[in-house]
XYZ file of N, CA and C in Angstrom:
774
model
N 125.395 128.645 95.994
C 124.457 127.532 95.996
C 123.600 127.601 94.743
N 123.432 126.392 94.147
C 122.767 126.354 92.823
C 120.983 125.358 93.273
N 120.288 126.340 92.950
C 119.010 125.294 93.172
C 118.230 125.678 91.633
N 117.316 124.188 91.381
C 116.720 124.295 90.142
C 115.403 123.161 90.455
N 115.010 123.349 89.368
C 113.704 121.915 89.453
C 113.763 120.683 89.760
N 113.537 119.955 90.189
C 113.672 118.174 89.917
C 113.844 117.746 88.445
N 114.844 117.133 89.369
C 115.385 116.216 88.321
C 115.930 114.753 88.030
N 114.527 114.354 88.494
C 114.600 112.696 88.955
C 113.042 112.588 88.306
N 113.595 110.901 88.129
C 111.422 110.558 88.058
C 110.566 110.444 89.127
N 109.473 110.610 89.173
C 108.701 111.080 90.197
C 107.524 110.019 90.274
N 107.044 109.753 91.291
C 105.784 108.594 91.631
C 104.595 108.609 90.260
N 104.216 108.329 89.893
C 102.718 108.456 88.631
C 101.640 107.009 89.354
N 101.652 106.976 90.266
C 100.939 106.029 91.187
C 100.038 107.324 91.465
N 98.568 106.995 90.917
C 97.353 107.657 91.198
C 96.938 107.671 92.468
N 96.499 108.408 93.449
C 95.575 108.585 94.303
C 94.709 107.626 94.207
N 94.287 106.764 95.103
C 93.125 105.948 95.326
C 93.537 104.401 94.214
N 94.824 104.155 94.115
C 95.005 102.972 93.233
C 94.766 101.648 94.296
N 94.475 100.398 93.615
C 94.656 99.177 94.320
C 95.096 98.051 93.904
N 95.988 97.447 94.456
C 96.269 96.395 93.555
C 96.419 95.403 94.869
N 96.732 94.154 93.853
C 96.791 92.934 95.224
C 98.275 92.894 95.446
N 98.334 92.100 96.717
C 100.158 92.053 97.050
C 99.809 90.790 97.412
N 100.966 89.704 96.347
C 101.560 88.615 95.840
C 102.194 88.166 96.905
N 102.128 88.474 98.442
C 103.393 87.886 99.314
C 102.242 88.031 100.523
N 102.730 86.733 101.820
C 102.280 86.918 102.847
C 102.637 87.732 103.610
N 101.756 88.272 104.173
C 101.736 89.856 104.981
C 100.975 89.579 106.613
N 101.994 90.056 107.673
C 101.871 89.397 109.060
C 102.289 90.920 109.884
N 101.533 90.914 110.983
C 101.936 92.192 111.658
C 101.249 91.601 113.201
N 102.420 91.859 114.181
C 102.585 91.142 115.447
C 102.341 92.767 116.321
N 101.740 92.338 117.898
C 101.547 93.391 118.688
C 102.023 92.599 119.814
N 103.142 92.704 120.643
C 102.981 92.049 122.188
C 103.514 90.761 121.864
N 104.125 90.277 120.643
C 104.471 88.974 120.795
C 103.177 87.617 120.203
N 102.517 88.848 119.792
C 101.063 87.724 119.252
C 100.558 88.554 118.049
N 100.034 87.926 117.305
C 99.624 87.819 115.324
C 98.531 88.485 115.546
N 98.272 89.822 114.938
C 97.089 90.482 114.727
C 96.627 89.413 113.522
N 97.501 89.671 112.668
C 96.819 89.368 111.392
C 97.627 88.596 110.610
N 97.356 87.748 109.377
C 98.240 86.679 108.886
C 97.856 86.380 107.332
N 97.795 87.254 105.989
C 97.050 87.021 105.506
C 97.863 86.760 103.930
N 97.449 86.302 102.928
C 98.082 86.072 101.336
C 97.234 86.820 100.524
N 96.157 87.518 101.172
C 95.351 88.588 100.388
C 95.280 89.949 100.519
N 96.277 90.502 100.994
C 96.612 91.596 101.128
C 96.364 92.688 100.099
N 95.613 94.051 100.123
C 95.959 94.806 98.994
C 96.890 96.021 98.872
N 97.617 96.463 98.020
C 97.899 97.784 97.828
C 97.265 98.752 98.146
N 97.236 100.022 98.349
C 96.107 100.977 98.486
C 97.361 102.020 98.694
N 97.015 103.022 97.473
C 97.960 104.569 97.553
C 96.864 105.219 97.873
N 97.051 105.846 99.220
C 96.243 107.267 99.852
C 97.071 108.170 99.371
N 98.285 108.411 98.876
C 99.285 109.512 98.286
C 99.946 109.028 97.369
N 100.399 109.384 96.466
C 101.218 108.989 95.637
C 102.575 108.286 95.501
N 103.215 108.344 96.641
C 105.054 108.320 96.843
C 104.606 106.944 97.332
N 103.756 106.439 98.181
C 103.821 105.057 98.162
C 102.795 103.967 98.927
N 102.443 103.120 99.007
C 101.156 102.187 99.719
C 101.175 102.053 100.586
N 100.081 102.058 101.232
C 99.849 101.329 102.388
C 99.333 99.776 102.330
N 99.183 98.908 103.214
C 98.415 97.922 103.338
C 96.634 97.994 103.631
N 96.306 97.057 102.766
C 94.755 96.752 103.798
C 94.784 95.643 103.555
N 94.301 95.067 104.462
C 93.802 93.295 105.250
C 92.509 93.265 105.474
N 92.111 92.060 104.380
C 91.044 91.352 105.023
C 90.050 90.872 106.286
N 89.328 91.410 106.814
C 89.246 91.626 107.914
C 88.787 90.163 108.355
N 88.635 89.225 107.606
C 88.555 87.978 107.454
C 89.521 87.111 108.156
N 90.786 87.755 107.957
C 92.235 87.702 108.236
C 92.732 87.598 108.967
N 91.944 88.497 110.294
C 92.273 89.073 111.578
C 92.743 87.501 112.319
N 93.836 87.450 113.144
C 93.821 86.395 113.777
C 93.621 86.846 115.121
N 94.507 87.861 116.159
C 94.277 87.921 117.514
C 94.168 89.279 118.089
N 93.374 89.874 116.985
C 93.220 91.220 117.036
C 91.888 91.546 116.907
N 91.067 92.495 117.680
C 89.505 92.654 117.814
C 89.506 93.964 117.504
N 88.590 94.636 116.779
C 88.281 95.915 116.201
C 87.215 96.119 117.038
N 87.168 97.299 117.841
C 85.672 98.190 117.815
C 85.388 99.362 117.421
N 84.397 99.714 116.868
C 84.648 100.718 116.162
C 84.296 102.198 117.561
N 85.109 103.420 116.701
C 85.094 103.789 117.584
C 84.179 105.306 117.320
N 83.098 105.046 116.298
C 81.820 105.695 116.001
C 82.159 107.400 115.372
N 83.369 107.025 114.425
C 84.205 108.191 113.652
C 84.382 107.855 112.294
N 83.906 108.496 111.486
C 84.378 108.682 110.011
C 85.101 109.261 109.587
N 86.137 109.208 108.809
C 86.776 110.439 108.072
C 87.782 109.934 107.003
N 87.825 110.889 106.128
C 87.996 110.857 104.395
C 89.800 110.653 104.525
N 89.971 109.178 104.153
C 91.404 109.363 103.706
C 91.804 109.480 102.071
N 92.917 109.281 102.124
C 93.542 109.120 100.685
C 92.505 108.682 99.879
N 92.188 107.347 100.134
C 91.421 106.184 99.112
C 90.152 106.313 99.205
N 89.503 107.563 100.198
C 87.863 107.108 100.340
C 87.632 107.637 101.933
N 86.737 107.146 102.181
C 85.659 107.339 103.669
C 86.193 106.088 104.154
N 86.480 106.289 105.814
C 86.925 104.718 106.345
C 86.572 105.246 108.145
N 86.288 103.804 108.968
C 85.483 104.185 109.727
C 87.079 103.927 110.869
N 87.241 104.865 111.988
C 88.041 104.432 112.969
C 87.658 103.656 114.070
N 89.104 102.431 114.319
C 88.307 101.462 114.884
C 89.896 101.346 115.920
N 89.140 101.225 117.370
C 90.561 100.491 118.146
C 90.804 99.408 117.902
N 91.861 98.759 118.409
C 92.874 97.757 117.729
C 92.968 97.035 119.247
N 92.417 95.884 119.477
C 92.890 94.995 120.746
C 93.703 93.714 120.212
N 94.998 93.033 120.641
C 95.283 92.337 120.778
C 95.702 91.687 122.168
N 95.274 90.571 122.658
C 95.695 90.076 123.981
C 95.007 91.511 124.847
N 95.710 91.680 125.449
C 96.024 93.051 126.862
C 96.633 94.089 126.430
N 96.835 94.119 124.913
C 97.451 95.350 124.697
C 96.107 96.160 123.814
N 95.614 97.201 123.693
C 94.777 98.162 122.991
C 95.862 99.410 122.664
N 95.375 99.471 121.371
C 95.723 101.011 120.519
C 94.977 101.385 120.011
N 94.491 102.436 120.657
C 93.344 103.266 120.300
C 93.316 104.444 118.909
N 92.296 103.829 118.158
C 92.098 104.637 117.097
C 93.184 104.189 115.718
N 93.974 102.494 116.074
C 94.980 102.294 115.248
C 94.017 101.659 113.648
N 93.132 101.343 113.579
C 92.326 100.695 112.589
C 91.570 101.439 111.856
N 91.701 101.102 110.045
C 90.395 102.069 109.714
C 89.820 101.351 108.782
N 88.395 100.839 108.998
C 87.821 99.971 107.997
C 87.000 101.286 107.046
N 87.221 100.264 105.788
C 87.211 101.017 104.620
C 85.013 101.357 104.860
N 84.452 102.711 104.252
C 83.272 102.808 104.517
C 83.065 102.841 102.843
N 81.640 103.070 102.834
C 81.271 103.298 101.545
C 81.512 104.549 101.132
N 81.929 104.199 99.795
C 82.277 105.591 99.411
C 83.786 105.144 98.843
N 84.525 104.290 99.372
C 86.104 103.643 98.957
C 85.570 102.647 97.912
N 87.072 102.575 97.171
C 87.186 101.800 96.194
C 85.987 100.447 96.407
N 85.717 99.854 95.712
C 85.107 98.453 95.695
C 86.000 96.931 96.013
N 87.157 97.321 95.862
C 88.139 96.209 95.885
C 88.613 96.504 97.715
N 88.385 97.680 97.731
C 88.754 97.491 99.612
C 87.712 97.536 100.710
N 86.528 97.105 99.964
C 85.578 96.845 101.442
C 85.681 95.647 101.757
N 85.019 95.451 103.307
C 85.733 94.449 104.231
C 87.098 94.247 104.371
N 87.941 95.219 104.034
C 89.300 94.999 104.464
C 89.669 95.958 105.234
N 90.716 96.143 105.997
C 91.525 97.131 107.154
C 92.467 97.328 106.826
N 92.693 99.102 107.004
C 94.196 99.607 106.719
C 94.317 99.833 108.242
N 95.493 99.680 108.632
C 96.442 99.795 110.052
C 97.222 101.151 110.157
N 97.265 101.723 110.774
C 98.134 102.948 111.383
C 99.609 102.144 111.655
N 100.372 102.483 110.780
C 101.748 101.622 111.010
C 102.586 101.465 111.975
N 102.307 102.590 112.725
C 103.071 102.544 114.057
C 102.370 101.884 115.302
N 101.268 101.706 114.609
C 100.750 100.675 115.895
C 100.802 99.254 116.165
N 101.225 98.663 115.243
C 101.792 97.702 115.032
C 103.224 97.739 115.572
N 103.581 96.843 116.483
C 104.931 96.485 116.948
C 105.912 95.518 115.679
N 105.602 95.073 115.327
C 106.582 94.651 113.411
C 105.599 94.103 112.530
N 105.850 94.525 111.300
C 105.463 94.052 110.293
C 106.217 93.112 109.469
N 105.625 92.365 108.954
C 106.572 91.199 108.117
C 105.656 91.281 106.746
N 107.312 90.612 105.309
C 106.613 90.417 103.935
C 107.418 89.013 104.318
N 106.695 88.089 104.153
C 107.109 86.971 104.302
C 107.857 86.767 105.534
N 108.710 86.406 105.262
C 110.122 86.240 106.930
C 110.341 87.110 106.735
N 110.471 88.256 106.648
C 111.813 89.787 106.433
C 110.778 90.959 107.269
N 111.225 91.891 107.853
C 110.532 92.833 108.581
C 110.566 93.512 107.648
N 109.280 94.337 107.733
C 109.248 95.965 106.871
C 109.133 96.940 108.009
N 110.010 98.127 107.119
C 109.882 99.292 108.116
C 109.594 100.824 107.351
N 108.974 101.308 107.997
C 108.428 102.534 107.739
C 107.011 102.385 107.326
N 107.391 101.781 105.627
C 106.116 101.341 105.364
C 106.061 100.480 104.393
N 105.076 100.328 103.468
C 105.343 99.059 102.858
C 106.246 99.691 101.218
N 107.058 98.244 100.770
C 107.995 98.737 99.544
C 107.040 98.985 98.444
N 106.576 100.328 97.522
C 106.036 100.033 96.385
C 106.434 99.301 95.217
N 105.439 98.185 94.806
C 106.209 97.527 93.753
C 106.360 98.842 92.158
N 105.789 99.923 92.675
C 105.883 100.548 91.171
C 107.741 101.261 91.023
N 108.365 101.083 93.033
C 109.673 101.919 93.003
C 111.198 100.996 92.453
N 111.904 101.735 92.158
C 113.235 101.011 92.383
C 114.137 101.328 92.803
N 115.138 100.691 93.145
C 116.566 100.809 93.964
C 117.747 100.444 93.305
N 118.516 101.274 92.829
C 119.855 100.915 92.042
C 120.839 101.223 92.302
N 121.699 100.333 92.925
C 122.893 101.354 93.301
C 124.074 100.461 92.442
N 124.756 101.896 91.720
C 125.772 101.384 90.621
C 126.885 101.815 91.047
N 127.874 100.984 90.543
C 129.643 101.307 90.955
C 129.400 102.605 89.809
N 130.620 103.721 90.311
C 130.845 104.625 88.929
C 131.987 105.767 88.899
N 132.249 105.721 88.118
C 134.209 106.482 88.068
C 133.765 107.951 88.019
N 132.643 108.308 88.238
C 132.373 110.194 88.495
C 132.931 110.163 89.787
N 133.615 111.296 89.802
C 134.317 112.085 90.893
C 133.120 112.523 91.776
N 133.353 113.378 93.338
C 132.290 113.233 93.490
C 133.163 114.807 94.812
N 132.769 115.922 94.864
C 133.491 116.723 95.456
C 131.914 117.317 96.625
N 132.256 117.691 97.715
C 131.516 117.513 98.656
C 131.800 119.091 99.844
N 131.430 120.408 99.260
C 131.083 121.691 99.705
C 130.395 122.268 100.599
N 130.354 122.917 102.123
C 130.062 123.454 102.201
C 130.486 124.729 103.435
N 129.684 125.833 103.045
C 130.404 126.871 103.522
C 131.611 127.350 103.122
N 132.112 126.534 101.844
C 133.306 126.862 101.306
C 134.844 125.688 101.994
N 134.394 125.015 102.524
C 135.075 123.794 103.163
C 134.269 122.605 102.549
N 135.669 122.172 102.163
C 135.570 120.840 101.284
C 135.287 119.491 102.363
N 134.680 119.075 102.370
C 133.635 117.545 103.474
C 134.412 116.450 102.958
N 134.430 116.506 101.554
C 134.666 115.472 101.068
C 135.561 115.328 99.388
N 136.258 114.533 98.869
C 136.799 114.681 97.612
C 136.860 113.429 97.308
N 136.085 112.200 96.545
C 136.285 111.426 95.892
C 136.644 110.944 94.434
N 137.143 110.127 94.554
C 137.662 109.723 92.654
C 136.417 108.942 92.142
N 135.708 108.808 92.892
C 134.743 107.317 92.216
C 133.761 107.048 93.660
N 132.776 106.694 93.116
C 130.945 106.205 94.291
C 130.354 105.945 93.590
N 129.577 105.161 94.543
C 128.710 104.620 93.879
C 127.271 105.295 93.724
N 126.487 105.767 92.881
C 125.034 105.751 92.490
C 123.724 105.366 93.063
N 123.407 105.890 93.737
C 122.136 105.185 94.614
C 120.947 106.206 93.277
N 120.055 104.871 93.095
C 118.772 105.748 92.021
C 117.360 105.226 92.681
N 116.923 105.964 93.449
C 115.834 105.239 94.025
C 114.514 106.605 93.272
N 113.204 105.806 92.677
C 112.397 106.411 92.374
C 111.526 107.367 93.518
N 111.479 108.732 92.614
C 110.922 109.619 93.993
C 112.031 110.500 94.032
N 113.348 110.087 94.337
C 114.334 110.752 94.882
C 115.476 111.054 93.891
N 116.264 112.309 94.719
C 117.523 113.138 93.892
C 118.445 111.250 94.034
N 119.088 111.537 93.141
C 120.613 110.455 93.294
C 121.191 111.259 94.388
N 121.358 109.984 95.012
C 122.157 109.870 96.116
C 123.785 109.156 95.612
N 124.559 110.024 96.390
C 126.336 109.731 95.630
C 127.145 109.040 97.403
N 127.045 107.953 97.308
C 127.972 106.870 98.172
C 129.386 107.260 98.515
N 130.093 108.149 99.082
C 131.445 107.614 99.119
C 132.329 107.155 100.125
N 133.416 106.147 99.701
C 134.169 105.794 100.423
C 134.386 106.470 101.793
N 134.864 105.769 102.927
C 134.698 106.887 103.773
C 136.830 107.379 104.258
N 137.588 106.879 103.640
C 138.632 106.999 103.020
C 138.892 108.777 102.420
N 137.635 109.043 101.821
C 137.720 110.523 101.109
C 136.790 111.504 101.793
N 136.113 111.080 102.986
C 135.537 112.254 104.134
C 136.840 112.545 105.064
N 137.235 114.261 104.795
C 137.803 114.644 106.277
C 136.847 114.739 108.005
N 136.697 113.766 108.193
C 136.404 113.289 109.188
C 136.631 114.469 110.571
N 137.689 114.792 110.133
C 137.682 116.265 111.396
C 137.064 117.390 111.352
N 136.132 117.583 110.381
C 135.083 118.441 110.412
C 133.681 118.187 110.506
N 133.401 117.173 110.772
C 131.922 116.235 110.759
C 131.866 115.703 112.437
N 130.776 115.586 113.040
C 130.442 115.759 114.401
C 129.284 114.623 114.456
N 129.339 113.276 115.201
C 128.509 112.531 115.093
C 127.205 112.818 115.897
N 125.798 112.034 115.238
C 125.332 112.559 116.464
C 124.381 111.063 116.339
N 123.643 111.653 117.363
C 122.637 110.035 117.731
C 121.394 109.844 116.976
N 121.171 110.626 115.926
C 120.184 110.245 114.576
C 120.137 109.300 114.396
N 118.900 108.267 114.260
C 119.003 106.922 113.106
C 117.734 107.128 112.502
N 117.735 106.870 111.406
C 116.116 106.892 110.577
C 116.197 105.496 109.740
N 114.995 104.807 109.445
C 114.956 103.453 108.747
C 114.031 104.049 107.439
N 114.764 103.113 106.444
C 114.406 102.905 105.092
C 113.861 101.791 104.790
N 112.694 101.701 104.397
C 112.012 100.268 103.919
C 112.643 99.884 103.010
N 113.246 100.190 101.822
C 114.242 99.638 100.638
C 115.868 99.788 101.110
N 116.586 100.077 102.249
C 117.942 100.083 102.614
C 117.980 100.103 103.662
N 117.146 100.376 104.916
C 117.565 99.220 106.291
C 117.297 100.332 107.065
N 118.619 100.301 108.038
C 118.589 101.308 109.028
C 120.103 101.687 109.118
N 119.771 102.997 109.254
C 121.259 103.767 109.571
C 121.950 103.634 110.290
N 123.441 103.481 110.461
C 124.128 103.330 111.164
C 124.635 104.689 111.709
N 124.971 105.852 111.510
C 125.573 106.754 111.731
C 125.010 107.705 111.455
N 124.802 109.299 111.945
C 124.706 110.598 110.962
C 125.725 111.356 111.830
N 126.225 112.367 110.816
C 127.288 113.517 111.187
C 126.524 114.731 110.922
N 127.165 115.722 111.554
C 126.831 117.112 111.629
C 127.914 117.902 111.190
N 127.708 119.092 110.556
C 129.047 119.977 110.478
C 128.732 121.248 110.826
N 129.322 122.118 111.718
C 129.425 123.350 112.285
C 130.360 124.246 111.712
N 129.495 125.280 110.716
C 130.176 125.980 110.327
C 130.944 127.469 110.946
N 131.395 128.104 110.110
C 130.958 129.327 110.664
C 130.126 130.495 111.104
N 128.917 130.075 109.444
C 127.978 130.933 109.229
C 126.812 130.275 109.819
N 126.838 128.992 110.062
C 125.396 128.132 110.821
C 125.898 126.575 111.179
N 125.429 126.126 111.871
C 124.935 124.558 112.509
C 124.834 124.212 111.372
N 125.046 122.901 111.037
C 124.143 122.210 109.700
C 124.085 120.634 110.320
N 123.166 120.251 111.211
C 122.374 119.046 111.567
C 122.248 118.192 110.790
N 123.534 116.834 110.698
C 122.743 115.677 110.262
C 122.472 115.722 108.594
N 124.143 116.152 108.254
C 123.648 116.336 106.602
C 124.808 114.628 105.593
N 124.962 113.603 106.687
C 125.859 113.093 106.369
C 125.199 111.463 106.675
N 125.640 110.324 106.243
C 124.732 109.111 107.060
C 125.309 108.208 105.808
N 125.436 106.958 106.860
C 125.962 105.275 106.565
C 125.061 104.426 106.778
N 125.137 103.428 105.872
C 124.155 101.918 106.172
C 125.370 101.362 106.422
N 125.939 100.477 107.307
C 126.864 99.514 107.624
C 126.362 97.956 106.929
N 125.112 98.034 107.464
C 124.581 96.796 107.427
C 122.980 97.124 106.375
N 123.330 97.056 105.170
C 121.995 97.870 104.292
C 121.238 96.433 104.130
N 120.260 96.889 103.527
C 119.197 95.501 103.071
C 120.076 94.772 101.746
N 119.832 93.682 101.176
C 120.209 92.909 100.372
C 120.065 93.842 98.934
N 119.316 94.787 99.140
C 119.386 94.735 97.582
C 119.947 96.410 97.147
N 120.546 97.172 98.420
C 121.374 98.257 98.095
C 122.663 97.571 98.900
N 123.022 96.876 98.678
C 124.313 96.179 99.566
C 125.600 96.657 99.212
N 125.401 97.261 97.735
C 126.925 97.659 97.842
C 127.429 99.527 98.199
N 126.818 99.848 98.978
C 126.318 101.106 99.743
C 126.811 101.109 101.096
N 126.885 99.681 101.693
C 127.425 99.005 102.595
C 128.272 99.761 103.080
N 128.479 100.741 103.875
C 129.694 101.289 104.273
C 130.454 102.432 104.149
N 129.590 102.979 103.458
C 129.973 103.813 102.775
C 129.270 105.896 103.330
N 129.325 106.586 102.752
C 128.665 107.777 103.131
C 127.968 108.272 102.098
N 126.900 108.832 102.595
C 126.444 109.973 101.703
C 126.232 111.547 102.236
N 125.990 112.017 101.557
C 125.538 113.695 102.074
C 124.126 113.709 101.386
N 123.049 114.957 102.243
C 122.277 115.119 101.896
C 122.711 116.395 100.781
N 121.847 116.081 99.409
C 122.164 116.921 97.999
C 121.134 118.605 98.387
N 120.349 118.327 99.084
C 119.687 119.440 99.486
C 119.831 120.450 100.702
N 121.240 120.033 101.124
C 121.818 120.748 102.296
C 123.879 120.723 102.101
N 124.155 120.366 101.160
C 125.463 120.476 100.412
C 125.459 120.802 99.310
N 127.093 121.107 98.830
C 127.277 121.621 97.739
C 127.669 120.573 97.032
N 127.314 120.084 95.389
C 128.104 118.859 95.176
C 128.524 119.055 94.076
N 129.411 118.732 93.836
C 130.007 118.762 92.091
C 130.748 117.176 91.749
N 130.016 116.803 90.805
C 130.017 115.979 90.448
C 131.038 115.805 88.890
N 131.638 115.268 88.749
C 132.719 115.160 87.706
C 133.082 116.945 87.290
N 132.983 117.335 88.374
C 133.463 119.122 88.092
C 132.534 119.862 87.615
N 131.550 119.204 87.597
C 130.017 120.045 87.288
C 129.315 120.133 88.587
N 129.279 121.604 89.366
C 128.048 121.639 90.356
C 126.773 121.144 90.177
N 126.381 120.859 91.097
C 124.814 120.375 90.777
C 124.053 121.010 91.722
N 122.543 121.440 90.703
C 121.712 121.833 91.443
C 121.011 121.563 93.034
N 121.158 122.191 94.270
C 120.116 121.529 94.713
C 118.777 121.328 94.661
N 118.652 120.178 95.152
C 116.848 119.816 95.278
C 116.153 120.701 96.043
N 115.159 120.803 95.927
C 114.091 121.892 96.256
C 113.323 121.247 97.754
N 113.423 119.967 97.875
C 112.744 119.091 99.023
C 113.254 118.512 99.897
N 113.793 118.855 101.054
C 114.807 117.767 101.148
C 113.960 116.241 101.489
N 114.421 115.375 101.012
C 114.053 113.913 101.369
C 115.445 112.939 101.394
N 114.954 111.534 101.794
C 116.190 110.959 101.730
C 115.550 109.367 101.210
């Protein structure tokens, strides 16, 4: 096994940045509109990527009380507030910005994302969390071979995949599923969602000799519009396989992410 430094570009989105977001931004609880707004801002509490805050102006069927708690996020001091819509309450899902945060986010609300039952950018759901406009997503056709190791059993042997380059992250290598031996991979009931490529259709497992290896394999069937030609295809995680790429091993990553 070969491990080394990163070797991808990495977030440079400052701590405590804000910017406005250019698109209507809607997040439903129970079948009814917390909020509905075209003034939405950016706000990085971490670097890798934004959250939302809303105008509290905004609020359509959602009531805040506060719930007489302060505490220091990413962007600043923000006060915790429950979240009522209709008959449904989530407690502690709201945090209005206090003094001490940026100037561009008072009177607005950041949301605990999971308390929200869907979020929308316009008509389209977001999931996980919101897309940073600073990231990108590229996935290229490409004639590198693409050989797929571990424990000394070959997973996989392709002539050609495609390139997934998403900022933040190792390249991810697509292949056909034509060039996975399939009789050594073990499905299991994993799904995880990607705000820039959808939701997973599949993950595999492989059982070696020397250990278990959980869930180092995964398909988009049905990806978002703009990694579409990924569609179908497999990848392996680069931080739990061996990969050699046009006959050059490659390092693994030090993190695993996906």
């Amino acid at each position: 096994m070969v491990t080394e430094s990163v070797h991808y570009p990495s977030s440079i989105v400052p701590v405590g940045h804000v910017e406005p977001v250019p698109r209507r931004i809607r997040g439903t609880i129970g079948g009814r509109v917390a909020f509905d707004t075209r003034r939405a801002l950016y706000v990085w509490e971490w670097s890798a990527y934004p959250q939302f805050s809303i105008p509290a102006a905004d609020l359509v069927d959602a009531v805040l009380t506060d719930d007489d708690h302060v505490e220091q996020l990413g962007a600043g001091p923000a006060r915790r507030h429950t979240l009522q819509v209709g008959s449904e309450v989530r407690e502690g899902a709201a945090w209005v910005w206090d003094h001490g945060a940026p100037a561009r986010l008072q009177d607005t609300v950041r949301f605990e994302w999971e308390a929200l039952d869907s979020w929308f950018e316009e008509d389209e759901p977001v999931f996980v969390h919101p897309r940073s406009p600073y990231s990108r997503v590229d996935a290229l056709s490409s004639s590198s071979s693409v050989r797929v190791e571990l424990e000394g059993v070959v997973l996989a042997d392709a002539p050609h995949c495609v390139k997934l380059f998403e900022t933040g992250l190792p390249t991810r290598y697509y292949l056909d599923r034509t060039y996975v031996d399939w009789t050594r991979l073990r499905r299991s009931d994993t799904v995880t969602r990607c705000p820039y490529k959808g939701t997973t259709s599949g993950y595999w497992s492989f059982a070696g000799d020397v250990a278990a290896h959980p869930d180092i394999a995964w398909v988009y069937d049905f990806p978002t519009i703009h990694a579409n030609r990924i569609a179908g295809m497999v990848a392996f995680y680069n931080e739990q396989v061996d990969l050699s790429v046009d006959g050059t091993p490659l390092p693994r990553p030090s993190a695993p992410a996906k």
